[in-house]
Amino acid sequence: MYGFEALSFNIHGGYLEAIVRGHRSGLLTTADYNNLCQCETLDDIKMHLSATEYGPYLQNEPSPLHTTTIVEKCTLKLVDDYKHMLCQATEPLSTFLEYITYGHMIDNVVLIVTGTLHERDVQELLEKCHPLGMFDSIATLAVAQNMRELYRLVLVDTPLAPYFSECITSEDLDDMNIEIMRNTLYKAYLEDFYRFCQKLGGATAEIMSDLLAFEADRRAVNITINSIGTELTRDDRRKLYSNFGLFYPYGHEELAVCEDIDQVRAVMEKYPPYQSIFAKLSYGESQMLDKAFYEEEVKRHCLAFEQQFHYAVFFAYMRLREQEIRNLMWISECVAQNQKSRVHDSVVFIF
């Protein structure tokens, strides 16, 4: 029904689209970041944030503040926004909003399984989990010894169950297997979300296809770089790439055989949208690649707001708010550790 969204979109989606655009106008601006980067203490950061939408969440926090407190309270703001939108949403928007949290669920599962492997306290691990990715039986993940048990005891009743079909093995969980599990789950999740968006059609399908394809391509590059020098074979590497995106299928064939960062760069530079990312980096440098990807991601999510009558604005807002929280965490850490010279290294300006 492309082009006709305006006729019926506002019946169910108009109120929430207005809400999410209002939330978007509350994101921190470049001027805010410049002021935050001048702060001398965490209390100065709290004082500056008191004039923003984070104010009510931080106002009752006593001194001395910790970075974790600031991040926790800012994340609470994101969770409250999300829950409010989910409560008001009707189908298919409610399912779309639920899809947004599945990535956090995967991260939480991996965090708890990895922590248990290294004999960390389960309660301590639960506190580190992202609140958007929590589910009822998450604490019992600690008892699983292999993928099959993980699925049978815990995950069979969660939305992640369908994604586990590809990675159920009887092998014991170790760091390598857990990382392969994470990437296999993400692959299945992204492909499922992509199919769901295609089914919705219209502007949602068009814009979300672009955003999810970028996510799939970024994951393909990260998997390639992280697996250089490990025992992961080319075929195993290839299986972890999502079956859509700009690199699919020919770019994946080339990435699967890359042996160093410069070979990855040569593959990416064949694709015009990604040439600008590596133009910012010198040869052999991969440390700043994450920031370059984040900057490109922010640019694409901001563009999602230029069009009306589609669901991609909800996805874009959640991602922009998460980037803002990463920025605040970096600035707070730099201030707390007296490393103000590095404060601009990882801050990605949104507006």
CSV table of C-alpha atoms in Angstrom, one decimal, residues 97-332:
chain,number,residue,atom,x,y,z
A,97,LEU,CA,8.3,-2.4,19.2
A,98,GLU,CA,8.8,-5.9,20.8
A,99,TYR,CA,11.3,-6.8,18.0
A,100,ILE,CA,13.4,-3.8,19.0
A,101,THR,CA,14.1,-5.4,22.4
A,102,TYR,CA,15.2,-8.8,21.1
A,103,GLY,CA,18.8,-7.6,20.5
A,104,HIS,CA,19.0,-6.7,24.2
A,105,MET,CA,17.6,-10.1,25.2
A,106,ILE,CA,20.4,-11.8,23.2
A,107,ASP,CA,23.0,-9.6,24.9
A,108,ASN,CA,21.6,-10.4,28.3
A,109,VAL,CA,21.6,-14.1,27.6
A,110,VAL,CA,25.3,-14.0,26.5
A,111,LEU,CA,26.3,-11.8,29.5
A,112,ILE,CA,24.8,-14.2,32.0
A,113,VAL,CA,26.1,-17.3,30.3
A,114,THR,CA,29.7,-15.8,30.0
A,115,GLY,CA,29.6,-14.5,33.6
A,116,THR,CA,28.5,-17.9,34.9
A,117,LEU,CA,31.3,-19.6,32.9
A,118,HIS,CA,33.8,-17.3,34.7
A,119,GLU,CA,32.1,-18.0,38.1
A,120,ARG,CA,30.7,-14.6,38.6
A,121,ASP,CA,27.8,-14.0,41.0
A,122,VAL,CA,24.4,-14.3,39.3
A,123,GLN,CA,22.9,-11.3,41.2
A,124,GLU,CA,25.8,-9.1,40.2
A,125,LEU,CA,25.3,-10.2,36.5
A,126,LEU,CA,21.6,-9.5,36.6
A,127,GLU,CA,22.3,-5.9,37.7
A,128,LYS,CA,24.4,-5.4,34.6
A,129,CYS,CA,21.7,-6.7,32.3
A,130,HIS,CA,19.9,-4.2,30.1
A,131,PRO,CA,16.4,-3.6,31.5
A,132,LEU,CA,14.8,-3.8,28.0
A,133,GLY,CA,16.1,-7.3,27.5
A,134,MET,CA,14.8,-8.9,30.8
A,135,PHE,CA,12.5,-11.9,30.8
A,136,ASP,CA,11.0,-14.0,33.6
A,137,SER,CA,13.4,-17.0,33.7
A,138,ILE,CA,16.6,-15.1,33.0
A,139,ALA,CA,18.2,-15.9,36.4
A,140,THR,CA,18.0,-19.7,35.7
A,141,LEU,CA,20.3,-19.3,32.7
A,142,ALA,CA,23.2,-19.9,35.1
A,143,VAL,CA,22.4,-23.7,35.4
A,144,ALA,CA,22.9,-24.5,31.7
A,145,GLN,CA,26.0,-26.5,30.7
A,146,ASN,CA,25.5,-26.5,27.0
A,147,MET,CA,23.3,-25.0,24.2
A,148,ARG,CA,20.8,-27.8,24.3
A,149,GLU,CA,20.1,-27.3,28.1
A,150,LEU,CA,20.1,-23.5,27.6
A,151,TYR,CA,17.3,-23.9,25.1
A,152,ARG,CA,15.3,-26.7,26.9
A,153,LEU,CA,15.4,-25.2,30.4
A,154,VAL,CA,15.1,-21.5,29.8
A,155,LEU,CA,14.8,-20.1,26.3
A,156,VAL,CA,12.0,-22.3,24.9
A,157,ASP,CA,9.4,-20.0,26.4
A,158,THR,CA,11.0,-16.7,25.3
A,159,PRO,CA,10.7,-14.8,22.0
A,160,LEU,CA,14.3,-16.0,21.2
A,161,ALA,CA,13.2,-19.6,20.9
A,162,PRO,CA,12.9,-19.7,17.1
A,163,TYR,CA,16.4,-18.2,16.7
A,164,PHE,CA,18.0,-21.0,18.6
A,165,SER,CA,17.2,-23.7,16.1
A,166,GLU,CA,20.5,-23.0,14.2
A,167,CYS,CA,22.8,-23.2,17.2
A,168,ILE,CA,21.6,-26.1,19.4
A,169,THR,CA,24.6,-28.3,19.9
A,170,SER,CA,25.7,-30.5,22.8
A,171,GLU,CA,29.1,-28.9,22.9
A,172,ASP,CA,30.0,-27.4,26.3
A,173,LEU,CA,29.8,-23.7,26.5
A,174,ASP,CA,33.2,-21.9,26.3
A,175,ASP,CA,34.1,-18.3,25.2
A,176,MET,CA,34.4,-19.2,21.5
A,177,ASN,CA,31.1,-21.2,21.4
A,178,ILE,CA,29.3,-18.4,23.3
A,179,GLU,CA,30.5,-15.8,20.8
A,180,ILE,CA,29.4,-18.0,17.9
A,181,MET,CA,26.0,-18.4,19.6
A,182,ARG,CA,25.7,-14.6,20.0
A,183,ASN,CA,26.4,-14.0,16.3
A,184,THR,CA,24.1,-16.9,15.1
A,185,LEU,CA,21.3,-15.5,17.2
A,186,TYR,CA,21.8,-12.0,15.9
A,187,LYS,CA,21.8,-13.3,12.4
A,188,ALA,CA,18.5,-15.1,12.9
A,189,TYR,CA,17.0,-12.1,14.7
A,190,LEU,CA,18.0,-9.5,12.0
A,191,GLU,CA,16.7,-11.7,9.2
A,192,ASP,CA,13.4,-12.3,11.1
A,193,PHE,CA,13.0,-8.5,11.8
A,194,TYR,CA,13.8,-7.8,8.1
A,195,ARG,CA,11.1,-10.2,6.9
A,196,PHE,CA,8.6,-8.7,9.3
A,197,CYS,CA,9.3,-5.1,8.0
A,198,GLN,CA,9.0,-6.3,4.4
A,199,LYS,CA,5.6,-7.8,5.3
A,200,LEU,CA,4.5,-4.4,6.7
A,201,GLY,CA,5.3,-2.7,3.3
A,202,GLY,CA,5.2,1.0,2.5
A,203,ALA,CA,7.6,3.5,3.9
A,204,THR,CA,8.3,1.3,7.0
A,205,ALA,CA,9.7,-1.5,4.7
A,206,GLU,CA,11.7,1.0,2.6
A,207,ILE,CA,13.4,2.8,5.6
A,208,MET,CA,13.8,-0.2,7.9
A,209,SER,CA,15.4,-2.2,5.0
A,210,ASP,CA,18.1,0.4,4.8
A,211,LEU,CA,18.6,0.6,8.6
A,212,LEU,CA,18.7,-3.2,9.1
A,213,ALA,CA,20.9,-3.7,6.0
A,214,PHE,CA,23.4,-1.3,7.6
A,215,GLU,CA,23.3,-3.2,10.9
A,216,ALA,CA,23.8,-6.5,9.0
A,217,ASP,CA,26.8,-5.1,7.1
A,218,ARG,CA,28.4,-3.6,10.2
A,219,ARG,CA,28.1,-7.0,12.0
A,220,ALA,CA,29.7,-8.7,9.0
A,221,VAL,CA,32.7,-6.4,9.1
A,222,ASN,CA,33.0,-6.8,12.9
A,223,ILE,CA,32.8,-10.6,12.7
A,224,THR,CA,35.5,-10.6,10.0
A,225,ILE,CA,37.9,-8.3,12.0
A,226,ASN,CA,37.3,-10.1,15.3
A,227,SER,CA,37.8,-13.6,13.8
A,228,ILE,CA,41.2,-12.7,12.1
A,229,GLY,CA,43.8,-14.9,13.8
A,230,THR,CA,41.3,-17.3,15.5
A,231,GLU,CA,40.5,-20.9,14.6
A,232,LEU,CA,37.2,-19.9,13.0
A,233,THR,CA,37.3,-21.3,9.4
A,234,ARG,CA,36.2,-19.3,6.4
A,235,ASP,CA,33.0,-21.4,6.1
A,236,ASP,CA,32.1,-20.8,9.7
A,237,ARG,CA,32.7,-17.1,9.3
A,238,ARG,CA,30.5,-17.1,6.2
A,239,LYS,CA,27.6,-18.8,8.1
A,240,LEU,CA,27.5,-15.9,10.6
A,241,TYR,CA,26.8,-13.3,8.0
A,242,SER,CA,23.1,-12.2,7.6
A,243,ASN,CA,21.5,-13.2,4.2
A,244,PHE,CA,20.7,-9.6,3.3
A,245,GLY,CA,22.4,-6.2,3.1
A,246,LEU,CA,24.6,-4.4,0.7
A,247,PHE,CA,27.4,-7.0,1.0
A,248,TYR,CA,25.1,-9.9,0.3
A,249,PRO,CA,26.1,-12.1,-1.4
A,250,TYR,CA,29.3,-11.1,-3.2
A,251,GLY,CA,30.8,-8.9,-0.4
A,252,HIS,CA,30.3,-11.8,2.0
A,253,GLU,CA,32.4,-14.1,-0.2
A,254,GLU,CA,35.2,-11.6,-0.2
A,255,LEU,CA,35.0,-10.8,3.5
A,256,ALA,CA,35.1,-14.5,4.4
A,257,VAL,CA,38.7,-14.8,3.0
A,258,CYS,CA,40.1,-11.6,4.5
A,259,GLU,CA,43.2,-12.0,6.5
A,260,ASP,CA,43.8,-8.5,7.8
A,261,ILE,CA,42.1,-5.1,8.3
A,262,ASP,CA,43.5,-3.7,5.0
A,263,GLN,CA,41.8,-6.5,3.0
A,264,VAL,CA,38.5,-5.7,4.8
A,265,ARG,CA,39.0,-2.0,3.8
A,266,ALA,CA,39.6,-3.0,0.2
A,267,VAL,CA,36.3,-4.9,0.2
A,268,MET,CA,34.3,-2.1,1.8
A,269,GLU,CA,35.7,0.6,-0.5
A,270,LYS,CA,34.0,-1.1,-3.4
A,271,TYR,CA,30.6,-0.1,-2.0
A,272,PRO,CA,30.0,3.7,-2.3
A,273,PRO,CA,27.9,4.2,0.9
A,274,TYR,CA,30.8,2.8,3.0
A,275,GLN,CA,33.7,4.6,1.3
A,276,SER,CA,33.3,7.6,3.6
A,277,ILE,CA,33.7,5.4,6.7
A,278,PHE,CA,37.2,4.3,5.8
A,279,ALA,CA,38.1,7.6,4.4
A,280,LYS,CA,38.3,8.8,8.0
A,281,LEU,CA,40.8,6.1,9.0
A,282,SER,CA,44.4,5.6,8.1
A,283,TYR,CA,45.6,2.2,6.8
A,284,GLY,CA,45.9,-0.6,9.3
A,285,GLU,CA,43.9,1.3,11.9
A,286,SER,CA,40.8,-0.3,13.3
A,287,GLN,CA,40.4,1.4,16.7
A,288,MET,CA,38.3,4.2,15.4
A,289,LEU,CA,36.2,2.0,13.1
A,290,ASP,CA,33.5,1.6,15.8
A,291,LYS,CA,33.1,5.4,16.1
A,292,ALA,CA,33.0,5.8,12.3
A,293,PHE,CA,30.2,3.2,12.1
A,294,TYR,CA,28.3,4.9,15.0
A,295,GLU,CA,28.5,8.3,13.2
A,296,GLU,CA,27.1,6.7,10.0
A,297,GLU,CA,24.4,5.0,12.0
A,298,VAL,CA,23.3,8.2,13.7
A,299,LYS,CA,23.2,10.0,10.3
A,300,ARG,CA,20.9,7.3,8.9
A,301,HIS,CA,18.6,7.3,12.0
A,302,CYS,CA,18.3,11.1,11.9
A,303,LEU,CA,17.2,10.8,8.2
A,304,ALA,CA,14.4,8.4,9.2
A,305,PHE,CA,12.6,11.4,10.9
A,306,GLU,CA,12.5,13.2,7.5
A,307,GLN,CA,9.6,11.0,6.3
A,308,GLN,CA,6.1,10.6,7.9
A,309,PHE,CA,3.6,7.8,8.4
A,310,HIS,CA,6.0,4.9,9.1
A,311,TYR,CA,7.3,2.9,12.1
A,312,ALA,CA,11.0,3.3,11.5
A,313,VAL,CA,11.0,6.5,13.7
A,314,PHE,CA,10.4,4.3,16.8
A,315,PHE,CA,13.5,2.2,15.9
A,316,ALA,CA,15.5,5.3,15.1
A,317,TYR,CA,14.6,7.1,18.3
A,318,MET,CA,15.5,4.1,20.5
A,319,ARG,CA,18.9,3.8,18.8
A,320,LEU,CA,19.6,7.5,19.0
A,321,ARG,CA,18.8,7.5,22.7
A,322,GLU,CA,21.1,4.5,23.2
A,323,GLN,CA,23.9,6.4,21.5
A,324,GLU,CA,23.2,9.4,23.7
A,325,ILE,CA,23.6,7.2,26.8
A,326,ARG,CA,26.9,5.8,25.4
A,327,ASN,CA,28.1,9.4,24.9
A,328,LEU,CA,27.1,10.3,28.5
A,329,MET,CA,28.9,7.2,29.8
A,330,TRP,CA,32.1,8.1,28.0
A,331,ILE,CA,32.0,11.8,29.1
A,332,SER,CA,31.3,10.7,32.7
